[in-house]
Short mmCIF file of N, CA and C in Angstrom, two decimals:
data_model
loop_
_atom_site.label_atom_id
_atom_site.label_comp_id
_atom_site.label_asym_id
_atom_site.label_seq_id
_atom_site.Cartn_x
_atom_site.Cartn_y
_atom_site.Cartn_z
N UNK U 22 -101.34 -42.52 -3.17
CA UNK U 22 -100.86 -42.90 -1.88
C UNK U 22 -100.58 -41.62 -1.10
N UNK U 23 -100.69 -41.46 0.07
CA UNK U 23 -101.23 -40.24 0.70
C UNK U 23 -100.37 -41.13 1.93
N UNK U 24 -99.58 -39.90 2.52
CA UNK U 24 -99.36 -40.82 4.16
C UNK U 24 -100.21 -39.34 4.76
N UNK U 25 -100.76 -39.30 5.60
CA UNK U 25 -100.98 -39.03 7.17
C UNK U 25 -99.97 -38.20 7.99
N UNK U 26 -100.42 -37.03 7.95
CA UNK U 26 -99.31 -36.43 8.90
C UNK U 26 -100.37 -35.48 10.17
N UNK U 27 -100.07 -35.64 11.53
CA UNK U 27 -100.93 -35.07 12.30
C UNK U 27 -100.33 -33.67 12.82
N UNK U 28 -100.31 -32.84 13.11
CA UNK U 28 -99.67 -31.40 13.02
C UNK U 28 -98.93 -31.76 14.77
N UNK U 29 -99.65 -32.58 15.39
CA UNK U 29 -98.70 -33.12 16.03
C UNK U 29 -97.36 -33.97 16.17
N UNK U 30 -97.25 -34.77 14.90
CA UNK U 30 -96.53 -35.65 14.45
C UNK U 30 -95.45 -34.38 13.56
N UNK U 31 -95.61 -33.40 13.06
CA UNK U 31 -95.02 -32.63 12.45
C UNK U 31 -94.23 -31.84 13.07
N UNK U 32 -95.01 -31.09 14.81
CA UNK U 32 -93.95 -30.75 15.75
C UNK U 32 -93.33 -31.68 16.26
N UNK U 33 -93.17 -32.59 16.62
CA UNK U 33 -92.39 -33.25 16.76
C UNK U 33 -91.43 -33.95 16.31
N UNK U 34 -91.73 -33.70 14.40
CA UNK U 34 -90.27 -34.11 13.82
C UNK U 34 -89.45 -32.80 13.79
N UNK U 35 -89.84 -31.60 14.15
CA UNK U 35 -89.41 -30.45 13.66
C UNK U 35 -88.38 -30.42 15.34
N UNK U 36 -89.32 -30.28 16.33
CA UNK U 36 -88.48 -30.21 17.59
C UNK U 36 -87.03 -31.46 17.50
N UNK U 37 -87.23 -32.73 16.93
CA UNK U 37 -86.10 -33.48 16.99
C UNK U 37 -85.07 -32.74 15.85
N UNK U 38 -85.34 -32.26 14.71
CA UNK U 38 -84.51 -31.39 13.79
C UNK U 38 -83.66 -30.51 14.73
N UNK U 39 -84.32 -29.95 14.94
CA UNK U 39 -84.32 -28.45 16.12
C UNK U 39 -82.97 -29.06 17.42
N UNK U 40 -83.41 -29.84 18.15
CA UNK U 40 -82.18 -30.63 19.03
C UNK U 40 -81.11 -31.25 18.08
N UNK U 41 -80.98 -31.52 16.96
CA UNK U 41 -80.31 -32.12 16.45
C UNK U 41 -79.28 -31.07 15.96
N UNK U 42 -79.80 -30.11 15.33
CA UNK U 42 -78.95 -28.60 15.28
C UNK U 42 -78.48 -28.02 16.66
N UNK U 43 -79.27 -28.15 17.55
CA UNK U 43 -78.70 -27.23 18.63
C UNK U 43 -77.39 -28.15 19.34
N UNK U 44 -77.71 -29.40 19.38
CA UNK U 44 -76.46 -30.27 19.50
C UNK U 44 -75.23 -30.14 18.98
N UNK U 45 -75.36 -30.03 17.48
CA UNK U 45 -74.39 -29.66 16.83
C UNK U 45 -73.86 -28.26 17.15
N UNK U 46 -74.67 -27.68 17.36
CA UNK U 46 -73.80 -25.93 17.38
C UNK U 46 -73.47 -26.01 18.58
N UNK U 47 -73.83 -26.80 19.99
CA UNK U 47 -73.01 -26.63 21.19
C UNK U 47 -72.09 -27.46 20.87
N UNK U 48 -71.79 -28.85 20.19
CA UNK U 48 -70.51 -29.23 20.02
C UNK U 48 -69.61 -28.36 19.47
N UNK U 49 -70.24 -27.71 18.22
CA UNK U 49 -68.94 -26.83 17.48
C UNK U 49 -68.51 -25.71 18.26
N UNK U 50 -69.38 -25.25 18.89
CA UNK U 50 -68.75 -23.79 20.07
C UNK U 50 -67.63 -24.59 20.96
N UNK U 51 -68.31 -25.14 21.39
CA UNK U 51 -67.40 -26.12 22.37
C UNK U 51 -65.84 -26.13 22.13
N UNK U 52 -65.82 -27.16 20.83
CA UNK U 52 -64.94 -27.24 19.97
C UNK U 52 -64.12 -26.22 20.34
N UNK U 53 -64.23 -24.70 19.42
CA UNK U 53 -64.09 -23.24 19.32
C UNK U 53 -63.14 -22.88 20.33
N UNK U 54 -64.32 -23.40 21.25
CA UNK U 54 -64.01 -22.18 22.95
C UNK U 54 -62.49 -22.75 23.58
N UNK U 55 -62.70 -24.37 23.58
CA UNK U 55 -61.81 -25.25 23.81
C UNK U 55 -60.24 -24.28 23.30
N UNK U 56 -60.44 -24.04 21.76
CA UNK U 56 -59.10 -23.82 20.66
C UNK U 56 -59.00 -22.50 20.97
N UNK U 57 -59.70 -21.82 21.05
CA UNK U 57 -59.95 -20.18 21.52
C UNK U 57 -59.13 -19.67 23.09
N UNK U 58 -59.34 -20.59 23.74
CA UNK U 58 -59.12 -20.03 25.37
C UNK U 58 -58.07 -21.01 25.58
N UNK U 59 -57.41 -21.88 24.72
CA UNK U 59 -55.98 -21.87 24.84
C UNK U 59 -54.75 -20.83 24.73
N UNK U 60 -55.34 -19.83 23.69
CA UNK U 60 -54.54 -18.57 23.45
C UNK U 60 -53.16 -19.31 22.59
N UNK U 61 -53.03 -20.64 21.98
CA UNK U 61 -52.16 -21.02 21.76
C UNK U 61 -51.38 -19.91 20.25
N UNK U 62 -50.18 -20.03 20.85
CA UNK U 62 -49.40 -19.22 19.79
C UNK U 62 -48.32 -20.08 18.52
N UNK U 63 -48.23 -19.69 17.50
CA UNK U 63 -47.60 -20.32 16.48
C UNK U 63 -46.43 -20.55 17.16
N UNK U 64 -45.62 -21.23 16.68
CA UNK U 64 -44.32 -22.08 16.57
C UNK U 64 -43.91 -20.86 16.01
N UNK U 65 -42.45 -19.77 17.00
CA UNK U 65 -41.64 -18.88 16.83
C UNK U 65 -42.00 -17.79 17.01
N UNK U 66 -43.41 -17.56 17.68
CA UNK U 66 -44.18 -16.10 18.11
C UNK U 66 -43.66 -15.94 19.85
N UNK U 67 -44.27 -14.89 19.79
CA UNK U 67 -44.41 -14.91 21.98
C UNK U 67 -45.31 -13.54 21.75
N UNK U 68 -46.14 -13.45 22.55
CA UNK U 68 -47.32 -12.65 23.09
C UNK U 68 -47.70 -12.65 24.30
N UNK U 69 -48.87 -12.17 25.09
CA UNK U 69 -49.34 -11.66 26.33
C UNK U 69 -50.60 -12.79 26.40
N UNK U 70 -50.33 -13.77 27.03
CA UNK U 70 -51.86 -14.27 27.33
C UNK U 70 -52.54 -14.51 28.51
N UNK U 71 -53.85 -14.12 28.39
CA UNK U 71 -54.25 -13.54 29.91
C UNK U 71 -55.38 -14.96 30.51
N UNK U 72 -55.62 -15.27 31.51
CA UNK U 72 -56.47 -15.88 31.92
C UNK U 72 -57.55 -15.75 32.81
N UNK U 73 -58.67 -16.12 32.87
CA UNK U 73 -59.91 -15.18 33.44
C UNK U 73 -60.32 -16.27 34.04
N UNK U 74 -60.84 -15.75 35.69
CA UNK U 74 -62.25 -16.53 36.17
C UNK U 74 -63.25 -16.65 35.77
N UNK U 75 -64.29 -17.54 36.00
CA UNK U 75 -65.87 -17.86 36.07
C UNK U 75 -66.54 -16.41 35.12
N UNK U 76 -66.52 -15.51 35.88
CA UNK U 76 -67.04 -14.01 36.20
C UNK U 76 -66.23 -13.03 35.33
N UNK U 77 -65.25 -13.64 34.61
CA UNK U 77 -64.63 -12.43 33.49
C UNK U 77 -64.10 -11.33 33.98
N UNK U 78 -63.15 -11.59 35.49
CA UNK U 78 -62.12 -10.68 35.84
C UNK U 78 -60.24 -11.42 35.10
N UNK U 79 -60.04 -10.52 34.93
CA UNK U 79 -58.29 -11.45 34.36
C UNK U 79 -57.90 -11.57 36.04
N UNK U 80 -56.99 -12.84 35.65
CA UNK U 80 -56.68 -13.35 36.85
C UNK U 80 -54.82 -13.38 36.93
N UNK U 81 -54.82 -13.65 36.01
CA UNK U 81 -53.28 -13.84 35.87
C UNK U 81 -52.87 -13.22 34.16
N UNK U 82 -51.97 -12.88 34.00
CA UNK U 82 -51.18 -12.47 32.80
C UNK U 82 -49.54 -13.00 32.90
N UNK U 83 -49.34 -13.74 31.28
CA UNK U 83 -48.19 -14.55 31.07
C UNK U 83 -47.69 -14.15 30.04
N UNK U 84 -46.85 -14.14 30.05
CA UNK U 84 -45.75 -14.08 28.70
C UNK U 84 -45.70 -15.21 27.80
N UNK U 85 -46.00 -15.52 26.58
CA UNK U 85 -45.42 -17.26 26.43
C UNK U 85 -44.57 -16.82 25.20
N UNK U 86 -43.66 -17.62 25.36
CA UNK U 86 -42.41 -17.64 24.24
C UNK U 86 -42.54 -18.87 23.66
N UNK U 87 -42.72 -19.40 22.24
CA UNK U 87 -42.89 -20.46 21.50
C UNK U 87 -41.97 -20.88 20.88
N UNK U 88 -40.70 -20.94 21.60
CA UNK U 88 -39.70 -21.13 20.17
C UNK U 88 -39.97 -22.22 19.60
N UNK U 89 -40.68 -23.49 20.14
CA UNK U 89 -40.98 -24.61 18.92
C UNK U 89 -41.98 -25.07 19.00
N UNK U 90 -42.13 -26.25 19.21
CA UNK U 90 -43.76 -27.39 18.93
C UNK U 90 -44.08 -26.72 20.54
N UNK U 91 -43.50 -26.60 21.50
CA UNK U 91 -43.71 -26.50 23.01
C UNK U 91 -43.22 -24.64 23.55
N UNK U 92 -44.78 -24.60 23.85
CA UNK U 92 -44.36 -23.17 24.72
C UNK U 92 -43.93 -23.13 25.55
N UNK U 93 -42.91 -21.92 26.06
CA UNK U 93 -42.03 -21.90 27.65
C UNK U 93 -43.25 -20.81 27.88
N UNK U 94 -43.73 -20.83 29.14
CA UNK U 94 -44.61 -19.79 29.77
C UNK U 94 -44.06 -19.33 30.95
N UNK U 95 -43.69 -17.46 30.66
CA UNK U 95 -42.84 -16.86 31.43
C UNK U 95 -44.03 -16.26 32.20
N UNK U 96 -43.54 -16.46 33.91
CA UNK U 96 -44.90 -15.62 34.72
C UNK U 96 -44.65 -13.88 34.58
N UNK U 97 -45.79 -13.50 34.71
CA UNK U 97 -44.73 -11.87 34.30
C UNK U 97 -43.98 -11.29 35.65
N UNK U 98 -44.80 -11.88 36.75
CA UNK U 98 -43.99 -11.25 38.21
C UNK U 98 -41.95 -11.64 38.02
N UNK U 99 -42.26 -12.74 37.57
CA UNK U 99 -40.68 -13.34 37.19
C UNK U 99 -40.07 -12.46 36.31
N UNK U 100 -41.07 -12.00 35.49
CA UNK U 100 -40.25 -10.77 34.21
C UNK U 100 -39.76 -9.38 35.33
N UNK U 101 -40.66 -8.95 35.92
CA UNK U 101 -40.26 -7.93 36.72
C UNK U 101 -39.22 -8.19 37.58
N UNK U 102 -39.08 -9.66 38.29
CA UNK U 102 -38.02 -9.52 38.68
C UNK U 102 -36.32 -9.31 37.96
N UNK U 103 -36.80 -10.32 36.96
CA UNK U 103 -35.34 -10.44 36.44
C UNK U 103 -35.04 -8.84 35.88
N UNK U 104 -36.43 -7.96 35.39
CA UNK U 104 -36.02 -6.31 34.90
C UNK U 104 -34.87 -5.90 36.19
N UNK U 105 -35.11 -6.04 37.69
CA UNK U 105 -35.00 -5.46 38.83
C UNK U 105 -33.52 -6.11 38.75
N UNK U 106 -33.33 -7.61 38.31
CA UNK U 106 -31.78 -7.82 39.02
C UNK U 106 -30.88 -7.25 37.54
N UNK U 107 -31.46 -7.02 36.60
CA UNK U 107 -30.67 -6.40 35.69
C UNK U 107 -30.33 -5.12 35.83
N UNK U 108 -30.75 -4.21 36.51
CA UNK U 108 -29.99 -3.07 37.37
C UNK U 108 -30.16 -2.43 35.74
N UNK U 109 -31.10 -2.02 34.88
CA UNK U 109 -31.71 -0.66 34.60
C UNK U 109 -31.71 0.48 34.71
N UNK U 110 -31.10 1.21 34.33
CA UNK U 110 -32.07 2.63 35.00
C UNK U 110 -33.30 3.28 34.48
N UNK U 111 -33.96 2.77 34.88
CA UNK U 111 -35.32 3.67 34.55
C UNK U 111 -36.40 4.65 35.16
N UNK U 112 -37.02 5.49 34.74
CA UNK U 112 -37.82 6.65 35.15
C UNK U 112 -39.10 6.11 35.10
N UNK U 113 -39.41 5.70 36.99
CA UNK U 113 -40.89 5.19 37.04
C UNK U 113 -41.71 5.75 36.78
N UNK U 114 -41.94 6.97 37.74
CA UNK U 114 -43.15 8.36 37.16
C UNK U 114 -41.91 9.76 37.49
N UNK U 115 -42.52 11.04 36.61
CA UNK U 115 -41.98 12.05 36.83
C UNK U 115 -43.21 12.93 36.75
N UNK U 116 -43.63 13.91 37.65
CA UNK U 116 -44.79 14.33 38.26
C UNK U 116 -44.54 15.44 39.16
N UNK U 117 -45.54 16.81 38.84
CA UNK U 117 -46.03 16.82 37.77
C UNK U 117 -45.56 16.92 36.15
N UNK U 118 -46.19 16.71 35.10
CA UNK U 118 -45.52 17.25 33.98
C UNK U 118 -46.23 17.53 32.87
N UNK U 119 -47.04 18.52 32.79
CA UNK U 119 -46.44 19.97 33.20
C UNK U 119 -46.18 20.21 34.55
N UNK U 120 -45.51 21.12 34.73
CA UNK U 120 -45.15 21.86 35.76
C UNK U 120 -44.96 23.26 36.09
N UNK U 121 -45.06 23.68 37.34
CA UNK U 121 -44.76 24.60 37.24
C UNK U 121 -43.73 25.59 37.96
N UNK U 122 -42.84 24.56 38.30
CA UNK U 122 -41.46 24.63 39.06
C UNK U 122 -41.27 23.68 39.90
N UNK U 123 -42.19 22.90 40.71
CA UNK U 123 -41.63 22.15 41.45
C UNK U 123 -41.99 20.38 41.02
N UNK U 124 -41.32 19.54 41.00
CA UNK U 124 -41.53 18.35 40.22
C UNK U 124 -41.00 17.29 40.83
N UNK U 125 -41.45 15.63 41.05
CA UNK U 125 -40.44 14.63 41.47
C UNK U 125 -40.08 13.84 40.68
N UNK U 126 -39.24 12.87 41.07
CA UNK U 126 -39.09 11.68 39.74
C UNK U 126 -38.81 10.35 40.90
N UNK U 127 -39.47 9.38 40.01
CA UNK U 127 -39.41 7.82 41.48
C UNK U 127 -38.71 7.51 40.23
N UNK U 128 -37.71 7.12 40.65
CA UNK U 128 -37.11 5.94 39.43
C UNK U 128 -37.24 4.42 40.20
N UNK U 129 -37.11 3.40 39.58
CA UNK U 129 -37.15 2.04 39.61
C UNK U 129 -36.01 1.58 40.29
N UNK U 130 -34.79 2.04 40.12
CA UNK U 130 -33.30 1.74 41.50
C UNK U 130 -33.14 2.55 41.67
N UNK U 131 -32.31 2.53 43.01
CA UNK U 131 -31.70 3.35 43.56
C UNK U 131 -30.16 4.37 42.93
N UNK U 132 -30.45 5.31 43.01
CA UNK U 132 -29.05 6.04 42.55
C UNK U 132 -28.00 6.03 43.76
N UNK U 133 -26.88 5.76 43.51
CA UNK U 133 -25.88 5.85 44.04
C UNK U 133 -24.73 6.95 43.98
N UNK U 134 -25.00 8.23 44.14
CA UNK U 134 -23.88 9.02 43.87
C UNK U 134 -24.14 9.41 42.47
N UNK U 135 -25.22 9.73 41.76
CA UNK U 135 -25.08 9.57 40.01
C UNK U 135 -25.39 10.91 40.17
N UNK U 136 -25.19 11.10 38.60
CA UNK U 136 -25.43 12.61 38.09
C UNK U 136 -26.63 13.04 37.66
N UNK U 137 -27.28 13.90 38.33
CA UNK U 137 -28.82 14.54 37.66
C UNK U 137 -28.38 15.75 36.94
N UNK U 138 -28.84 16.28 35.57
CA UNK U 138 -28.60 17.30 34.73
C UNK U 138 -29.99 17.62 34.04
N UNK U 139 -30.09 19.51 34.77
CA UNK U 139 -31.50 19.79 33.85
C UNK U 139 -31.07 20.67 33.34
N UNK U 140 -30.90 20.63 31.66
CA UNK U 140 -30.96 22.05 30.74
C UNK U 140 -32.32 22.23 30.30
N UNK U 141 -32.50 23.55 29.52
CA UNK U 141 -32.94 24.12 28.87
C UNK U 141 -32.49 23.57 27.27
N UNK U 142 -33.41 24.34 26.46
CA UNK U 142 -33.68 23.95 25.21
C UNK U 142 -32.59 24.53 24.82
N UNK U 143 -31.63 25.48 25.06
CA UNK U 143 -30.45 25.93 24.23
C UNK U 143 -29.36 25.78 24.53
N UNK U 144 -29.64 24.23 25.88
CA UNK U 144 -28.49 23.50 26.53
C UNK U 144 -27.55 24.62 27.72
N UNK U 145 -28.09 25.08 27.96
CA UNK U 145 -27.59 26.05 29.34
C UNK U 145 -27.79 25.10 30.36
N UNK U 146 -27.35 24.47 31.53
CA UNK U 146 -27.09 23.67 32.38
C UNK U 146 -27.86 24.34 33.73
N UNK U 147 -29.04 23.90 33.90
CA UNK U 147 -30.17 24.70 35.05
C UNK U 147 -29.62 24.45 36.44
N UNK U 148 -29.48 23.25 36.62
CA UNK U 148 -29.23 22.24 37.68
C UNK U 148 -28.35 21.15 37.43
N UNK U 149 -27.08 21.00 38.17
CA UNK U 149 -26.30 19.58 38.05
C UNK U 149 -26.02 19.54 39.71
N UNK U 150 -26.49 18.38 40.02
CA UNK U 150 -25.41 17.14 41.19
C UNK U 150 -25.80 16.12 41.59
N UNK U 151 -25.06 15.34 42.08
CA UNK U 151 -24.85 14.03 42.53
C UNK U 151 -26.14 13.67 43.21
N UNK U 152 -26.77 12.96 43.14
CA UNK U 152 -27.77 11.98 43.84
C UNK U 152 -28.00 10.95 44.35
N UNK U 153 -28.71 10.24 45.28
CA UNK U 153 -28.81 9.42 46.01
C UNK U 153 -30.10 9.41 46.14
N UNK U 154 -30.62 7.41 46.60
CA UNK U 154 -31.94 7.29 46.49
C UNK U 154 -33.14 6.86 45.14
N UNK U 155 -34.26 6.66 45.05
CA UNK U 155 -34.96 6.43 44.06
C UNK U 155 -35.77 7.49 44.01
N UNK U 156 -36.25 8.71 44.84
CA UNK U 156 -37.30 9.57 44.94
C UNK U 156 -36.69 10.88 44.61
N UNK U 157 -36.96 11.64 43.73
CA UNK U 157 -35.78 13.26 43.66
C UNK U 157 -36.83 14.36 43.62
N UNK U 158 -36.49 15.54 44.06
CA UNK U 158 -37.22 16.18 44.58
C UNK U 158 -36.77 17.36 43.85
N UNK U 159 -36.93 18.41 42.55
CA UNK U 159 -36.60 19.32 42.52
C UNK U 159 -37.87 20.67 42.78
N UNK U 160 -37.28 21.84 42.66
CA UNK U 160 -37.80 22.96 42.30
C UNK U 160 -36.52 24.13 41.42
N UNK U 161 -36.88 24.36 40.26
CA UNK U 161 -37.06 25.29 39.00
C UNK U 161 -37.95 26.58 38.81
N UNK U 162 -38.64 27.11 40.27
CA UNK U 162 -39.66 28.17 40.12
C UNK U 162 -39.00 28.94 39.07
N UNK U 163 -37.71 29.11 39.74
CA UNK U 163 -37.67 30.54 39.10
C UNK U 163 -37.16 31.12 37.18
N UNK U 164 -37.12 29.63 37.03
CA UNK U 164 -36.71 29.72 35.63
C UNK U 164 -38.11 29.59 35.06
N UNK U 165 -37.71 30.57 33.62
CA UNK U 165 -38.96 30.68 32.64
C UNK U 165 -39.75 28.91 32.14
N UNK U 166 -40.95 29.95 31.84
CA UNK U 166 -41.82 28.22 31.38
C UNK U 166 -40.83 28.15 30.19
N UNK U 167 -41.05 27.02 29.79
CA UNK U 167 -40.11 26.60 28.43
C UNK U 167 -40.46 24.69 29.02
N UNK U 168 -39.74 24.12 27.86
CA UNK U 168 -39.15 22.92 27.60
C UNK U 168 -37.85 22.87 27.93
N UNK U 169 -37.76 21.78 29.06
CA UNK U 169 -36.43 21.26 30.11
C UNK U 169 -35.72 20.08 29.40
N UNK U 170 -34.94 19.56 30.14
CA UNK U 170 -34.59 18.03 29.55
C UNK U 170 -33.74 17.55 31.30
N UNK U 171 -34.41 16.92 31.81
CA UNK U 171 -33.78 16.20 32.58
C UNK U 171 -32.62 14.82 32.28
N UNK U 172 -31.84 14.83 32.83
CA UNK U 172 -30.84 13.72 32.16
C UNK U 172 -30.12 12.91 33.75
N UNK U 173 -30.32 12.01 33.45
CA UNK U 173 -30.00 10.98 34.82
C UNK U 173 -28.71 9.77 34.10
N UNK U 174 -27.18 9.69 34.97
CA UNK U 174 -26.28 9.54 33.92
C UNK U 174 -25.70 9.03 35.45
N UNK U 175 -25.54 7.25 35.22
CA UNK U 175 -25.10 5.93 35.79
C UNK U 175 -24.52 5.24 35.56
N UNK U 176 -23.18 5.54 35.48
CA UNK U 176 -22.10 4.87 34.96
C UNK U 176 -21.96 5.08 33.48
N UNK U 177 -22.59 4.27 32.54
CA UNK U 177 -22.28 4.00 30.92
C UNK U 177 -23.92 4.11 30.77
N UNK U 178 -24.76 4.17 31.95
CA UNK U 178 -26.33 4.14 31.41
C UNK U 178 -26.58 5.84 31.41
N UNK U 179 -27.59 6.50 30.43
CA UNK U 179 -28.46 7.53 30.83
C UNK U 179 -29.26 7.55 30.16
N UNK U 180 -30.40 8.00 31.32
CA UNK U 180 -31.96 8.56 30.57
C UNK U 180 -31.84 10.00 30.22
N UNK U 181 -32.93 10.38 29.30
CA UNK U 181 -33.11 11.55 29.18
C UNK U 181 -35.15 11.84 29.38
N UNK U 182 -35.72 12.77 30.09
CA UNK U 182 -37.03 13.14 29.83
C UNK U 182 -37.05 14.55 29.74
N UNK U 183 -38.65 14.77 29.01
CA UNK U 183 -38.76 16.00 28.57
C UNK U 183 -39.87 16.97 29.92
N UNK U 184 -39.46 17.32 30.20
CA UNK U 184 -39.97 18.53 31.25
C UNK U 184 -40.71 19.54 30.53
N UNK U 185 -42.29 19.79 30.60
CA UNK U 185 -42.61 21.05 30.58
C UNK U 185 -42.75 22.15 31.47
N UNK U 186 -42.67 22.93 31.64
CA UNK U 186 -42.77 24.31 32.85
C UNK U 186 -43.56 25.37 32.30
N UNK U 187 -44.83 25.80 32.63
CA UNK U 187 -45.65 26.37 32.80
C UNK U 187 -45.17 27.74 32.83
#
């Protein structure tokens, strides 16, 4: 007993094989992409999850905090604000650094009357006084290159950064 197979009849069981796999692998990507581009995070994690247009630019970036079965999703503009009403002190940029005597610092609030302090590495006191503003403006020409330490001191808060000088 012999069946008959026409090499036409053969592509064409092979092409229905063929769709029958490719079906399946776009369901299972599908599937995937679906579980994938949720970014979902375990129950008691929090991470950065980002979301993209069409075209694969990020569009937005979120915070999500998982404390249980249900994520809270923090926007991050909201994170920056609440950094801002918590009154911080922090050192936005300090520039240049290296340097070579003359340098600024933007901090993130405003100083009110606070104390700026630049020593040297063997704690000799370069520069001290009172400040005002978020933008500070020094010049140090005339002291040797070395390693500085700027110190910014706000009530019970202070920073410290490291200054190089050329």
């Amino acid at each position: 007993m012999h069946i008959r197979c026409s090499i036409r009849s053969l592509k064409t069981i092979k092409n229905i094989r063929m769709k029958k796999i490719f079906i399946l692998i776009f369901v299972l990507t599908s599937l995937f992409g679906m579980y994938a581009s949720g970014q979902s995070l375990p129950p008691g994690t929090c991470g950065i999850v980002y979301t993209y247009d069409a075209a694969g630019n990020r569009t937005k970036q979120e915070y999500v905090i998982n404390n249980s079965a249900f994520a809270n999703i923090v926007d991050s503009q909201k994170i920056a604000r609440l950094n801002e009403s918590v009154n911080v002190l922090k050192v936005d940029v300090l520039y240049p650094n290296p340097t070579t005597g003359y340098f600024a610092v933007r901090l993130v609030k405003q100083l009110q009357n606070d104390l700026v302090t630049i020593t040297d590495v063997s704690g000799r006191v370069i520069l001290q006084r009172k400040e005002n503003g978020n933008l500070l403006h020094y010049n140090f020409a005339q002291e040797p290159a070395g390693v500085y330490t700027l110190n910014i001191t706000e009530g019970q808060q202070s920073i410290s950064m490291k200054i190089m000088k050329r």
